[in-house]
Amino acid sequence: MTEHLREWVTVAGSGGHIRATRNTLTVLKGAGEERYDIGRVGHLIIVGGHTIHTSAVVALVRAGATISFFDADGFPAGQINPPHPQDAETIRAAQQKVSGHSVALIFAQAGIDARILAIERYGNAHGWDLLYEGELELLHRSREELPFLIRMEEVRRLHKLVSDMYYEIMARTIPAELGFRRRGRRPHIDPVNAMLSFGYAVLYGSADVALSAAGLDPDSGTLHEGAGGLIYDIIDGFKPSMIDQTVFSLARGGISACDYDTGDRRCYLSENLIQNLLGGIRRTLDDGPINTVVRDYACALLSGTEFSPVY
């Protein structure tokens, strides 16, 4: 993650106790204590079961910070944002008028390109044994087919096909004993899926902050529908480089059985594994490109010009 004046702070797992004075945010967890200058905290990300004092909420909001809440599986539960910019109403009105199909094609292309690139980078670096005959050709044909799809359900179907293939292909590079075969549904029963969801929660929170600052409606997605649809649209093309490479690298390096617990039909990550994962994500998650894509989308909406994001 690039250095910015304001940082993001993540509290994950369970049992954390978050409080604040006017100038200092304090996170107590187990025997550990972390303190942060309120003025330097731009985003507090809370994943799992913790307690937070109203003093911390008030101090962070006064300082213009965002607070994001996620459940133990990394699913968004809510967010507290600073006030929207003055032109938010105009931007959101423009969102309702944009061609959802054309924008969905752009986001789908970004996500498909990023996944194909990740596969090819791994193949070039480590060999092509991860692929079955014809798989890479199928991925490229799917990418070439995308611009000619007319119906939205066709765009979403093709995007899902490539995404599913990507996870299944990358799963072949990960030790079989970790139990990762593909991207699964929550609750996750293997540590790789659990780590992916944790990383995607952090990425989701970063994009949500950028959308709020731009005045965009996070629920007005095109490729993805429902709550947070636009956030999922934005982050899809960033997942392979900003999250997946860190998670897959940790998994390939070997995860000890003591670093996760699969009891109660759910995989729980140890504090040690969470901290290692966060350390990797801090090196790969860069707010700059996310902010640029969001800014370009807002500018395209207001000016009526073509949206051409760079991922």
PDB file of C-alpha atoms in Angstrom:
ATOM      1  CA  MET A   1       0.000   0.000   0.000  1.00  0.00           C
ATOM      2  CA  THR A   2       1.396   3.426  -0.875  1.00  0.00           C
ATOM      3  CA  GLU A   3       2.090   5.926   1.860  1.00  0.00           C
ATOM      4  CA  HIS A   4      -0.696   8.409   2.460  1.00  0.00           C
ATOM      5  CA  LEU A   5      -1.185  11.082   5.089  1.00  0.00           C
ATOM      6  CA  ARG A   6      -4.158   9.120   6.465  1.00  0.00           C
ATOM      7  CA  GLU A   7      -4.023   5.381   7.056  1.00  0.00           C
ATOM      8  CA  TRP A   8      -6.461   2.509   7.380  1.00  0.00           C
ATOM      9  CA  VAL A   9      -6.649   0.542  10.618  1.00  0.00           C
ATOM     10  CA  THR A  10      -8.078  -2.985  10.655  1.00  0.00           C
ATOM     11  CA  VAL A  11      -9.456  -4.798  13.700  1.00  0.00           C
ATOM     12  CA  ALA A  12     -10.147  -8.440  12.830  1.00  0.00           C
ATOM     13  CA  GLY A  13     -11.038 -11.724  14.522  1.00  0.00           C
ATOM     14  CA  SER A  14     -12.960 -11.274  17.766  1.00  0.00           C
ATOM     15  CA  GLY A  15     -12.711  -9.804  21.246  1.00  0.00           C
ATOM     16  CA  GLY A  16     -11.253  -6.423  20.335  1.00  0.00           C
ATOM     17  CA  HIS A  17     -12.123  -3.377  22.410  1.00  0.00           C
ATOM     18  CA  ILE A  18     -12.023  -0.026  20.590  1.00  0.00           C
ATOM     19  CA  ARG A  19     -12.122   3.320  22.371  1.00  0.00           C
ATOM     20  CA  ALA A  20     -10.810   6.830  21.867  1.00  0.00           C
ATOM     21  CA  THR A  21     -10.061  10.198  23.338  1.00  0.00           C
ATOM     22  CA  ARG A  22     -10.335  13.278  21.158  1.00  0.00           C
ATOM     23  CA  ASN A  23      -6.840  12.692  19.752  1.00  0.00           C
ATOM     24  CA  THR A  24      -6.038   8.986  20.191  1.00  0.00           C
ATOM     25  CA  LEU A  25      -7.691   5.785  18.972  1.00  0.00           C
ATOM     26  CA  THR A  26      -6.900   2.763  21.177  1.00  0.00           C
ATOM     27  CA  VAL A  27      -7.439  -0.866  20.192  1.00  0.00           C
ATOM     28  CA  LEU A  28      -7.173  -3.440  22.973  1.00  0.00           C
ATOM     29  CA  LYS A  29      -7.018  -7.093  21.960  1.00  0.00           C
ATOM     30  CA  GLY A  30      -5.895  -9.830  24.293  1.00  0.00           C
ATOM     31  CA  ALA A  31      -2.765  -8.626  26.032  1.00  0.00           C
ATOM     32  CA  GLY A  32      -1.916  -6.223  23.213  1.00  0.00           C
ATOM     33  CA  GLU A  33      -2.670  -2.544  22.815  1.00  0.00           C
ATOM     34  CA  GLU A  34      -2.324  -0.392  19.709  1.00  0.00           C
ATOM     35  CA  ARG A  35      -2.659   3.400  19.664  1.00  0.00           C
ATOM     36  CA  TYR A  36      -3.222   5.653  16.656  1.00  0.00           C
ATOM     37  CA  ASP A  37      -3.327   9.384  16.128  1.00  0.00           C
ATOM     38  CA  ILE A  38      -6.990  10.120  15.318  1.00  0.00           C
ATOM     39  CA  GLY A  39      -5.938  12.766  12.806  1.00  0.00           C
ATOM     40  CA  ARG A  40      -4.017  10.166  10.791  1.00  0.00           C
ATOM     41  CA  VAL A  41      -6.777   7.532  10.693  1.00  0.00           C
ATOM     42  CA  GLY A  42      -8.723   7.788   7.478  1.00  0.00           C
ATOM     43  CA  HIS A  43     -10.574   4.482   7.713  1.00  0.00           C
ATOM     44  CA  LEU A  44     -11.324   2.046  10.551  1.00  0.00           C
ATOM     45  CA  ILE A  45     -12.224  -1.446   9.245  1.00  0.00           C
ATOM     46  CA  ILE A  46     -13.869  -3.766  11.797  1.00  0.00           C
ATOM     47  CA  VAL A  47     -14.184  -7.450  10.840  1.00  0.00           C
ATOM     48  CA  GLY A  48     -15.809  -9.930  13.215  1.00  0.00           C
ATOM     49  CA  GLY A  49     -17.025  -9.545  16.819  1.00  0.00           C
ATOM     50  CA  HIS A  50     -15.692  -6.543  18.713  1.00  0.00           C
ATOM     51  CA  THR A  51     -16.920  -3.717  20.922  1.00  0.00           C
ATOM     52  CA  ILE A  52     -16.538  -0.059  20.026  1.00  0.00           C
ATOM     53  CA  HIS A  53     -17.173   2.881  22.341  1.00  0.00           C
ATOM     54  CA  THR A  54     -19.290   5.779  21.145  1.00  0.00           C
ATOM     55  CA  SER A  55     -16.253   7.907  22.042  1.00  0.00           C
ATOM     56  CA  ALA A  56     -14.359   6.243  19.201  1.00  0.00           C
ATOM     57  CA  VAL A  57     -17.226   6.715  16.739  1.00  0.00           C
ATOM     58  CA  VAL A  58     -17.626  10.386  17.630  1.00  0.00           C
ATOM     59  CA  ALA A  59     -13.889  11.133  17.517  1.00  0.00           C
ATOM     60  CA  LEU A  60     -13.428   9.435  14.147  1.00  0.00           C
ATOM     61  CA  VAL A  61     -16.453  11.091  12.559  1.00  0.00           C
ATOM     62  CA  ARG A  62     -15.318  14.500  13.787  1.00  0.00           C
ATOM     63  CA  ALA A  63     -11.928  13.848  12.215  1.00  0.00           C
ATOM     64  CA  GLY A  64     -13.551  12.959   8.870  1.00  0.00           C
ATOM     65  CA  ALA A  65     -12.743   9.240   9.023  1.00  0.00           C
ATOM     66  CA  THR A  66     -14.877   6.361   7.773  1.00  0.00           C
ATOM     67  CA  ILE A  67     -15.843   3.313   9.858  1.00  0.00           C
ATOM     68  CA  SER A  68     -16.699   0.072   8.016  1.00  0.00           C
ATOM     69  CA  PHE A  69     -18.268  -2.998   9.626  1.00  0.00           C
ATOM     70  CA  PHE A  70     -18.025  -6.587   8.298  1.00  0.00           C
ATOM     71  CA  ASP A  71     -19.210  -9.880   9.763  1.00  0.00           C
ATOM     72  CA  ALA A  72     -16.816 -12.731  10.532  1.00  0.00           C
ATOM     73  CA  ASP A  73     -17.011 -13.922   6.895  1.00  0.00           C
ATOM     74  CA  GLY A  74     -16.070 -10.516   5.495  1.00  0.00           C
ATOM     75  CA  PHE A  75     -19.611  -9.653   4.380  1.00  0.00           C
ATOM     76  CA  PRO A  76     -20.396  -5.894   4.547  1.00  0.00           C
ATOM     77  CA  ALA A  77     -22.640  -5.022   7.488  1.00  0.00           C
ATOM     78  CA  GLY A  78     -22.636  -1.224   7.364  1.00  0.00           C
ATOM     79  CA  GLN A  79     -20.575   1.941   7.210  1.00  0.00           C
ATOM     80  CA  ILE A  80     -20.381   5.361   8.811  1.00  0.00           C
ATOM     81  CA  ASN A  81     -19.179   7.999   6.349  1.00  0.00           C
ATOM     82  CA  PRO A  82     -18.300  11.689   6.499  1.00  0.00           C
ATOM     83  CA  PRO A  83     -20.866  14.017   4.840  1.00  0.00           C
ATOM     84  CA  HIS A  84     -21.284  13.627   1.069  1.00  0.00           C
ATOM     85  CA  PRO A  85     -19.831  16.328  -1.218  1.00  0.00           C
ATOM     86  CA  GLN A  86     -22.123  19.114  -2.411  1.00  0.00           C
ATOM     87  CA  ASP A  87     -22.500  17.723  -5.937  1.00  0.00           C
ATOM     88  CA  ALA A  88     -23.472  14.226  -4.736  1.00  0.00           C
ATOM     89  CA  GLU A  89     -27.107  14.695  -5.763  1.00  0.00           C
ATOM     90  CA  THR A  90     -26.093  15.641  -9.314  1.00  0.00           C
ATOM     91  CA  ILE A  91     -23.701  12.699  -9.604  1.00  0.00           C
ATOM     92  CA  ARG A  92     -26.270  10.221  -8.317  1.00  0.00           C
ATOM     93  CA  ALA A  93     -28.874  11.532 -10.741  1.00  0.00           C
ATOM     94  CA  ALA A  94     -26.386  10.966 -13.571  1.00  0.00           C
ATOM     95  CA  GLN A  95     -25.823   7.411 -12.324  1.00  0.00           C
ATOM     96  CA  GLN A  96     -29.486   6.623 -12.883  1.00  0.00           C
ATOM     97  CA  LYS A  97     -29.277   7.739 -16.520  1.00  0.00           C
ATOM     98  CA  VAL A  98     -26.086   5.953 -17.550  1.00  0.00           C
ATOM     99  CA  SER A  99     -26.221   2.930 -19.841  1.00  0.00           C
ATOM    100  CA  GLY A 100     -25.833   0.056 -17.420  1.00  0.00           C
ATOM    101  CA  HIS A 101     -24.947  -2.378 -20.196  1.00  0.00           C
ATOM    102  CA  SER A 102     -22.017  -0.351 -21.551  1.00  0.00           C
ATOM    103  CA  VAL A 103     -20.568   0.255 -18.085  1.00  0.00           C
ATOM    104  CA  ALA A 104     -21.037  -3.402 -17.134  1.00  0.00           C
ATOM    105  CA  LEU A 105     -19.016  -4.401 -20.205  1.00  0.00           C
ATOM    106  CA  ILE A 106     -16.174  -2.133 -19.063  1.00  0.00           C
ATOM    107  CA  PHE A 107     -16.087  -3.566 -15.547  1.00  0.00           C
ATOM    108  CA  ALA A 108     -16.418  -7.150 -16.818  1.00  0.00           C
ATOM    109  CA  GLN A 109     -13.527  -6.611 -19.217  1.00  0.00           C
ATOM    110  CA  ALA A 110     -11.337  -5.254 -16.405  1.00  0.00           C
ATOM    111  CA  GLY A 111     -12.084  -8.253 -14.202  1.00  0.00           C
ATOM    112  CA  ILE A 112     -11.562 -10.814 -16.968  1.00  0.00           C
ATOM    113  CA  ASP A 113      -8.321  -9.171 -18.157  1.00  0.00           C
ATOM    114  CA  ALA A 114      -6.941  -9.091 -14.597  1.00  0.00           C
ATOM    115  CA  ARG A 115      -7.647 -12.790 -14.054  1.00  0.00           C
ATOM    116  CA  ILE A 116      -6.185 -13.910 -17.368  1.00  0.00           C
ATOM    117  CA  LEU A 117      -3.092 -11.797 -16.685  1.00  0.00           C
ATOM    118  CA  ALA A 118      -2.671 -13.361 -13.229  1.00  0.00           C
ATOM    119  CA  ILE A 119      -2.830 -16.865 -14.715  1.00  0.00           C
ATOM    120  CA  GLU A 120      -0.333 -15.999 -17.464  1.00  0.00           C
ATOM    121  CA  ARG A 121       2.070 -14.380 -15.008  1.00  0.00           C
ATOM    122  CA  TYR A 122       2.035 -17.502 -12.860  1.00  0.00           C
ATOM    123  CA  GLY A 123       2.490 -19.729 -15.890  1.00  0.00           C
ATOM    124  CA  ASN A 124       5.420 -17.696 -17.197  1.00  0.00           C
ATOM    125  CA  ALA A 125       7.105 -17.739 -13.796  1.00  0.00           C
ATOM    126  CA  HIS A 126       6.393 -21.298 -12.646  1.00  0.00           C
ATOM    127  CA  GLY A 127       5.411 -23.338 -15.692  1.00  0.00           C
ATOM    128  CA  TRP A 128       2.130 -24.209 -17.340  1.00  0.00           C
ATOM    129  CA  ASP A 129       1.295 -27.447 -15.563  1.00  0.00           C
ATOM    130  CA  LEU A 130      -1.570 -25.648 -13.808  1.00  0.00           C
ATOM    131  CA  LEU A 131      -3.608 -25.587 -17.043  1.00  0.00           C
ATOM    132  CA  TYR A 132      -5.567 -28.336 -18.731  1.00  0.00           C
ATOM    133  CA  GLU A 133      -5.529 -28.484 -22.503  1.00  0.00           C
ATOM    134  CA  GLY A 134      -7.570 -25.717 -24.102  1.00  0.00           C
ATOM    135  CA  GLU A 135      -8.311 -23.757 -20.912  1.00  0.00           C
ATOM    136  CA  LEU A 136      -6.233 -20.685 -21.742  1.00  0.00           C
ATOM    137  CA  GLU A 137      -7.658 -20.581 -25.262  1.00  0.00           C
ATOM    138  CA  LEU A 138     -11.183 -20.736 -23.840  1.00  0.00           C
ATOM    139  CA  LEU A 139     -10.435 -17.819 -21.530  1.00  0.00           C
ATOM    140  CA  HIS A 140      -9.138 -15.707 -24.405  1.00  0.00           C
ATOM    141  CA  ARG A 141     -12.104 -16.611 -26.617  1.00  0.00           C
ATOM    142  CA  SER A 142     -14.439 -15.577 -23.808  1.00  0.00           C
ATOM    143  CA  ARG A 143     -12.622 -12.237 -23.548  1.00  0.00           C
ATOM    144  CA  GLU A 144     -12.998 -11.703 -27.295  1.00  0.00           C
ATOM    145  CA  GLU A 145     -16.691 -12.607 -27.169  1.00  0.00           C
ATOM    146  CA  LEU A 146     -17.496 -10.104 -24.422  1.00  0.00           C
ATOM    147  CA  PRO A 147     -17.926  -6.891 -26.534  1.00  0.00           C
ATOM    148  CA  PHE A 148     -20.523  -8.611 -28.728  1.00  0.00           C
ATOM    149  CA  LEU A 149     -22.868  -9.649 -25.910  1.00  0.00           C
ATOM    150  CA  ILE A 150     -26.144  -7.744 -25.993  1.00  0.00           C
ATOM    151  CA  ARG A 151     -28.067  -8.912 -22.963  1.00  0.00           C
ATOM    152  CA  MET A 152     -26.925  -8.126 -19.422  1.00  0.00           C
ATOM    153  CA  GLU A 153     -27.450 -11.700 -18.271  1.00  0.00           C
ATOM    154  CA  GLU A 154     -25.030 -12.845 -20.995  1.00  0.00           C
ATOM    155  CA  VAL A 155     -22.381 -10.420 -19.737  1.00  0.00           C
ATOM    156  CA  ARG A 156     -22.807 -11.633 -16.167  1.00  0.00           C
ATOM    157  CA  ARG A 157     -22.777 -15.284 -17.250  1.00  0.00           C
ATOM    158  CA  LEU A 158     -19.505 -14.886 -19.140  1.00  0.00           C
ATOM    159  CA  HIS A 159     -17.925 -12.917 -16.316  1.00  0.00           C
ATOM    160  CA  LYS A 160     -18.881 -15.658 -13.838  1.00  0.00           C
ATOM    161  CA  LEU A 161     -17.562 -18.372 -16.144  1.00  0.00           C
ATOM    162  CA  VAL A 162     -14.130 -16.742 -16.324  1.00  0.00           C
ATOM    163  CA  SER A 163     -14.086 -16.002 -12.582  1.00  0.00           C
ATOM    164  CA  ASP A 164     -14.969 -19.590 -11.694  1.00  0.00           C
ATOM    165  CA  MET A 165     -12.319 -20.943 -14.065  1.00  0.00           C
ATOM    166  CA  TYR A 166      -9.728 -18.572 -12.627  1.00  0.00           C
ATOM    167  CA  TYR A 167     -10.232 -19.765  -9.039  1.00  0.00           C
ATOM    168  CA  GLU A 168     -10.262 -23.426 -10.082  1.00  0.00           C
ATOM    169  CA  ILE A 169      -7.038 -22.970 -12.054  1.00  0.00           C
ATOM    170  CA  MET A 170      -5.254 -21.097  -9.272  1.00  0.00           C
ATOM    171  CA  ALA A 171      -6.445 -23.704  -6.752  1.00  0.00           C
ATOM    172  CA  ARG A 172      -4.157 -26.201  -8.503  1.00  0.00           C
ATOM    173  CA  THR A 173      -1.143 -24.149  -7.379  1.00  0.00           C
ATOM    174  CA  ILE A 174      -2.079 -24.440  -3.692  1.00  0.00           C
ATOM    175  CA  PRO A 175      -1.357 -27.400  -1.374  1.00  0.00           C
ATOM    176  CA  ALA A 176      -4.277 -29.836  -1.556  1.00  0.00           C
ATOM    177  CA  GLU A 177      -4.392 -30.282   2.229  1.00  0.00           C
ATOM    178  CA  LEU A 178      -5.721 -26.733   2.609  1.00  0.00           C
ATOM    179  CA  GLY A 179      -8.954 -27.841   0.956  1.00  0.00           C
ATOM    180  CA  PHE A 180      -9.259 -24.992  -1.549  1.00  0.00           C
ATOM    181  CA  ARG A 181     -10.833 -26.136  -4.810  1.00  0.00           C
ATOM    182  CA  ARG A 182     -12.757 -23.072  -5.941  1.00  0.00           C
ATOM    183  CA  ARG A 183     -14.308 -19.874  -4.630  1.00  0.00           C
ATOM    184  CA  GLY A 184     -17.055 -21.064  -2.262  1.00  0.00           C
ATOM    185  CA  ARG A 185     -20.004 -19.564  -0.478  1.00  0.00           C
ATOM    186  CA  ARG A 186     -20.032 -18.328   3.098  1.00  0.00           C
ATOM    187  CA  PRO A 187     -19.452 -19.629   5.682  1.00  0.00           C
ATOM    188  CA  HIS A 188     -16.097 -20.846   4.414  1.00  0.00           C
ATOM    189  CA  ILE A 189     -14.674 -24.133   5.606  1.00  0.00           C
ATOM    190  CA  ASP A 190     -11.139 -23.757   4.254  1.00  0.00           C
ATOM    191  CA  PRO A 191      -8.494 -21.141   5.171  1.00  0.00           C
ATOM    192  CA  VAL A 192      -7.851 -19.918   1.612  1.00  0.00           C
ATOM    193  CA  ASN A 193     -11.474 -18.917   1.012  1.00  0.00           C
ATOM    194  CA  ALA A 194     -11.550 -17.379   4.488  1.00  0.00           C
ATOM    195  CA  MET A 195      -8.438 -15.316   3.715  1.00  0.00           C
ATOM    196  CA  LEU A 196      -9.837 -14.227   0.351  1.00  0.00           C
ATOM    197  CA  SER A 197     -13.027 -12.990   2.009  1.00  0.00           C
ATOM    198  CA  PHE A 198     -11.029 -11.127   4.633  1.00  0.00           C
ATOM    199  CA  GLY A 199      -8.904  -9.468   1.959  1.00  0.00           C
ATOM    200  CA  TYR A 200     -11.922  -8.599  -0.173  1.00  0.00           C
ATOM    201  CA  ALA A 201     -13.521  -6.962   2.877  1.00  0.00           C
ATOM    202  CA  VAL A 202     -10.523  -4.646   3.241  1.00  0.00           C
ATOM    203  CA  LEU A 203     -10.589  -3.896  -0.496  1.00  0.00           C
ATOM    204  CA  TYR A 204     -14.354  -3.313  -0.379  1.00  0.00           C
ATOM    205  CA  GLY A 205     -13.923  -0.848   2.463  1.00  0.00           C
ATOM    206  CA  SER A 206     -11.265   1.111   0.589  1.00  0.00           C
ATOM    207  CA  ALA A 207     -13.454   1.425  -2.515  1.00  0.00           C
ATOM    208  CA  ASP A 208     -16.484   2.364  -0.419  1.00  0.00           C
ATOM    209  CA  VAL A 209     -14.564   5.280   1.069  1.00  0.00           C
ATOM    210  CA  ALA A 210     -13.562   6.480  -2.411  1.00  0.00           C
ATOM    211  CA  LEU A 211     -17.153   6.250  -3.689  1.00  0.00           C
ATOM    212  CA  SER A 212     -18.497   8.144  -0.697  1.00  0.00           C
ATOM    213  CA  ALA A 213     -15.914  10.885  -1.143  1.00  0.00           C
ATOM    214  CA  ALA A 214     -16.932  11.202  -4.808  1.00  0.00           C
ATOM    215  CA  GLY A 215     -20.632  11.354  -3.984  1.00  0.00           C
ATOM    216  CA  LEU A 216     -21.465   8.174  -5.918  1.00  0.00           C
ATOM    217  CA  ASP A 217     -24.239   5.786  -4.873  1.00  0.00           C
ATOM    218  CA  PRO A 218     -22.481   2.523  -3.887  1.00  0.00           C
ATOM    219  CA  ASP A 219     -25.642   0.500  -4.493  1.00  0.00           C
ATOM    220  CA  SER A 220     -26.055   1.574  -8.142  1.00  0.00           C
ATOM    221  CA  GLY A 221     -23.975  -1.152  -9.724  1.00  0.00           C
ATOM    222  CA  THR A 222     -24.149  -2.425 -13.280  1.00  0.00           C
ATOM    223  CA  LEU A 223     -22.266  -5.726 -13.497  1.00  0.00           C
ATOM    224  CA  HIS A 224     -23.213  -6.474  -9.876  1.00  0.00           C
ATOM    225  CA  GLU A 225     -26.697  -5.867  -8.512  1.00  0.00           C
ATOM    226  CA  GLY A 226     -27.952  -5.111  -5.018  1.00  0.00           C
ATOM    227  CA  ALA A 227     -26.342  -3.549  -1.968  1.00  0.00           C
ATOM    228  CA  GLY A 228     -22.798  -2.426  -2.684  1.00  0.00           C
ATOM    229  CA  GLY A 229     -23.154  -3.293  -6.368  1.00  0.00           C
ATOM    230  CA  LEU A 230     -20.966  -0.440  -7.612  1.00  0.00           C
ATOM    231  CA  ILE A 231     -18.322  -1.266  -5.011  1.00  0.00           C
ATOM    232  CA  TYR A 232     -18.159  -4.837  -6.299  1.00  0.00           C
ATOM    233  CA  ASP A 233     -17.967  -3.457  -9.858  1.00  0.00           C
ATOM    234  CA  ILE A 234     -15.017  -1.221  -8.964  1.00  0.00           C
ATOM    235  CA  ILE A 235     -12.980  -3.771  -7.014  1.00  0.00           C
ATOM    236  CA  ASP A 236     -13.450  -6.738  -9.350  1.00  0.00           C
ATOM    237  CA  GLY A 237     -10.490  -5.820 -11.553  1.00  0.00           C
ATOM    238  CA  PHE A 238      -8.285  -5.135  -8.506  1.00  0.00           C
ATOM    239  CA  LYS A 239      -8.851  -8.444  -6.690  1.00  0.00           C
ATOM    240  CA  PRO A 240      -6.161 -10.532  -8.443  1.00  0.00           C
ATOM    241  CA  SER A 241      -3.304  -8.055  -7.944  1.00  0.00           C
ATOM    242  CA  MET A 242      -4.243  -6.446  -4.636  1.00  0.00           C
ATOM    243  CA  ILE A 243      -5.617  -9.438  -2.699  1.00  0.00           C
ATOM    244  CA  ASP A 244      -5.332 -12.793  -4.474  1.00  0.00           C
ATOM    245  CA  GLN A 245      -1.582 -12.728  -5.014  1.00  0.00           C
ATOM    246  CA  THR A 246      -1.027 -12.165  -1.285  1.00  0.00           C
ATOM    247  CA  VAL A 247      -3.461 -14.889  -0.222  1.00  0.00           C
ATOM    248  CA  PHE A 248      -2.193 -17.436  -2.750  1.00  0.00           C
ATOM    249  CA  SER A 249       1.429 -16.666  -1.900  1.00  0.00           C
ATOM    250  CA  LEU A 250       0.776 -17.283   1.806  1.00  0.00           C
ATOM    251  CA  ALA A 251      -1.043 -20.507   0.996  1.00  0.00           C
ATOM    252  CA  ARG A 252       1.730 -21.769  -1.297  1.00  0.00           C
ATOM    253  CA  GLY A 253       4.332 -20.944   1.336  1.00  0.00           C
ATOM    254  CA  GLY A 254       2.629 -23.276   3.756  1.00  0.00           C
ATOM    255  CA  ILE A 255       0.076 -22.563   6.452  1.00  0.00           C
ATOM    256  CA  SER A 256       0.438 -24.400   9.724  1.00  0.00           C
ATOM    257  CA  ALA A 257      -2.539 -26.357  11.053  1.00  0.00           C
ATOM    258  CA  CYS A 258      -2.360 -24.213  14.182  1.00  0.00           C
ATOM    259  CA  ASP A 259      -3.030 -21.093  12.077  1.00  0.00           C
ATOM    260  CA  TYR A 260      -6.658 -21.997  11.429  1.00  0.00           C
ATOM    261  CA  ASP A 261      -9.510 -24.005  12.912  1.00  0.00           C
ATOM    262  CA  THR A 262     -12.298 -25.579  10.872  1.00  0.00           C
ATOM    263  CA  GLY A 263     -14.583 -26.402  13.787  1.00  0.00           C
ATOM    264  CA  ASP A 264     -18.311 -25.584  13.879  1.00  0.00           C
ATOM    265  CA  ARG A 265     -18.568 -25.845  10.067  1.00  0.00           C
ATOM    266  CA  ARG A 266     -16.578 -22.615   9.676  1.00  0.00           C
ATOM    267  CA  CYS A 267     -12.902 -21.826   9.258  1.00  0.00           C
ATOM    268  CA  TYR A 268     -11.447 -19.466  11.861  1.00  0.00           C
ATOM    269  CA  LEU A 269      -8.127 -17.761  11.132  1.00  0.00           C
ATOM    270  CA  SER A 270      -5.584 -17.350  13.918  1.00  0.00           C
ATOM    271  CA  GLU A 271      -4.449 -13.914  15.003  1.00  0.00           C
ATOM    272  CA  ASN A 272      -0.975 -14.730  13.699  1.00  0.00           C
ATOM    273  CA  LEU A 273      -2.307 -15.624  10.246  1.00  0.00           C
ATOM    274  CA  ILE A 274      -4.508 -12.522  10.156  1.00  0.00           C
ATOM    275  CA  GLN A 275      -1.537 -10.301  10.954  1.00  0.00           C
ATOM    276  CA  ASN A 276       0.593 -11.986   8.272  1.00  0.00           C
ATOM    277  CA  LEU A 277      -2.233 -11.530   5.784  1.00  0.00           C
ATOM    278  CA  LEU A 278      -2.680  -7.889   6.731  1.00  0.00           C
ATOM    279  CA  GLY A 279       1.046  -7.297   6.329  1.00  0.00           C
ATOM    280  CA  GLY A 280       0.897  -8.640   2.789  1.00  0.00           C
ATOM    281  CA  ILE A 281      -2.235  -6.701   1.909  1.00  0.00           C
ATOM    282  CA  ARG A 282      -0.646  -3.477   3.109  1.00  0.00           C
ATOM    283  CA  ARG A 283       2.082  -4.012   0.539  1.00  0.00           C
ATOM    284  CA  THR A 284      -0.266  -4.762  -2.373  1.00  0.00           C
ATOM    285  CA  LEU A 285      -3.437  -2.763  -1.721  1.00  0.00           C
ATOM    286  CA  ASP A 286      -2.954   0.686  -3.224  1.00  0.00           C
ATOM    287  CA  ASP A 287      -5.683   3.296  -2.741  1.00  0.00           C
ATOM    288  CA  GLY A 288      -4.311   5.380  -5.610  1.00  0.00           C
ATOM    289  CA  PRO A 289      -5.595   3.315  -8.565  1.00  0.00           C
ATOM    290  CA  ILE A 290      -8.926   2.730  -6.798  1.00  0.00           C
ATOM    291  CA  ASN A 291      -9.396   6.449  -6.242  1.00  0.00           C
ATOM    292  CA  THR A 292      -8.464   7.132  -9.869  1.00  0.00           C
ATOM    293  CA  VAL A 293     -11.060   4.711 -11.269  1.00  0.00           C
ATOM    294  CA  VAL A 294     -13.737   6.158  -8.988  1.00  0.00           C
ATOM    295  CA  ARG A 295     -12.789   9.727  -9.908  1.00  0.00           C
ATOM    296  CA  ASP A 296     -12.794   8.909 -13.621  1.00  0.00           C
ATOM    297  CA  TYR A 297     -16.231   7.322 -13.330  1.00  0.00           C
ATOM    298  CA  ALA A 298     -17.637  10.358 -11.502  1.00  0.00           C
ATOM    299  CA  CYS A 299     -16.096  12.725 -14.055  1.00  0.00           C
ATOM    300  CA  ALA A 300     -17.470  10.670 -16.963  1.00  0.00           C
ATOM    301  CA  LEU A 301     -20.949  10.783 -15.439  1.00  0.00           C
ATOM    302  CA  LEU A 302     -20.868  14.556 -14.925  1.00  0.00           C
ATOM    303  CA  SER A 303     -19.331  15.386 -18.314  1.00  0.00           C
ATOM    304  CA  GLY A 304     -21.040  12.752 -20.417  1.00  0.00           C
ATOM    305  CA  THR A 305     -17.682  11.563 -21.746  1.00  0.00           C
ATOM    306  CA  GLU A 306     -16.484   7.984 -22.234  1.00  0.00           C
ATOM    307  CA  PHE A 307     -15.491   6.024 -19.129  1.00  0.00           C
ATOM    308  CA  SER A 308     -12.139   4.341 -19.781  1.00  0.00           C
ATOM    309  CA  PRO A 309     -10.670   3.158 -16.454  1.00  0.00           C
ATOM    310  CA  VAL A 310      -7.072   2.016 -16.079  1.00  0.00           C
ATOM    311  CA  TYR A 311      -6.554  -0.973 -13.791  1.00  0.00           C
TER     312      TYR A 311
END
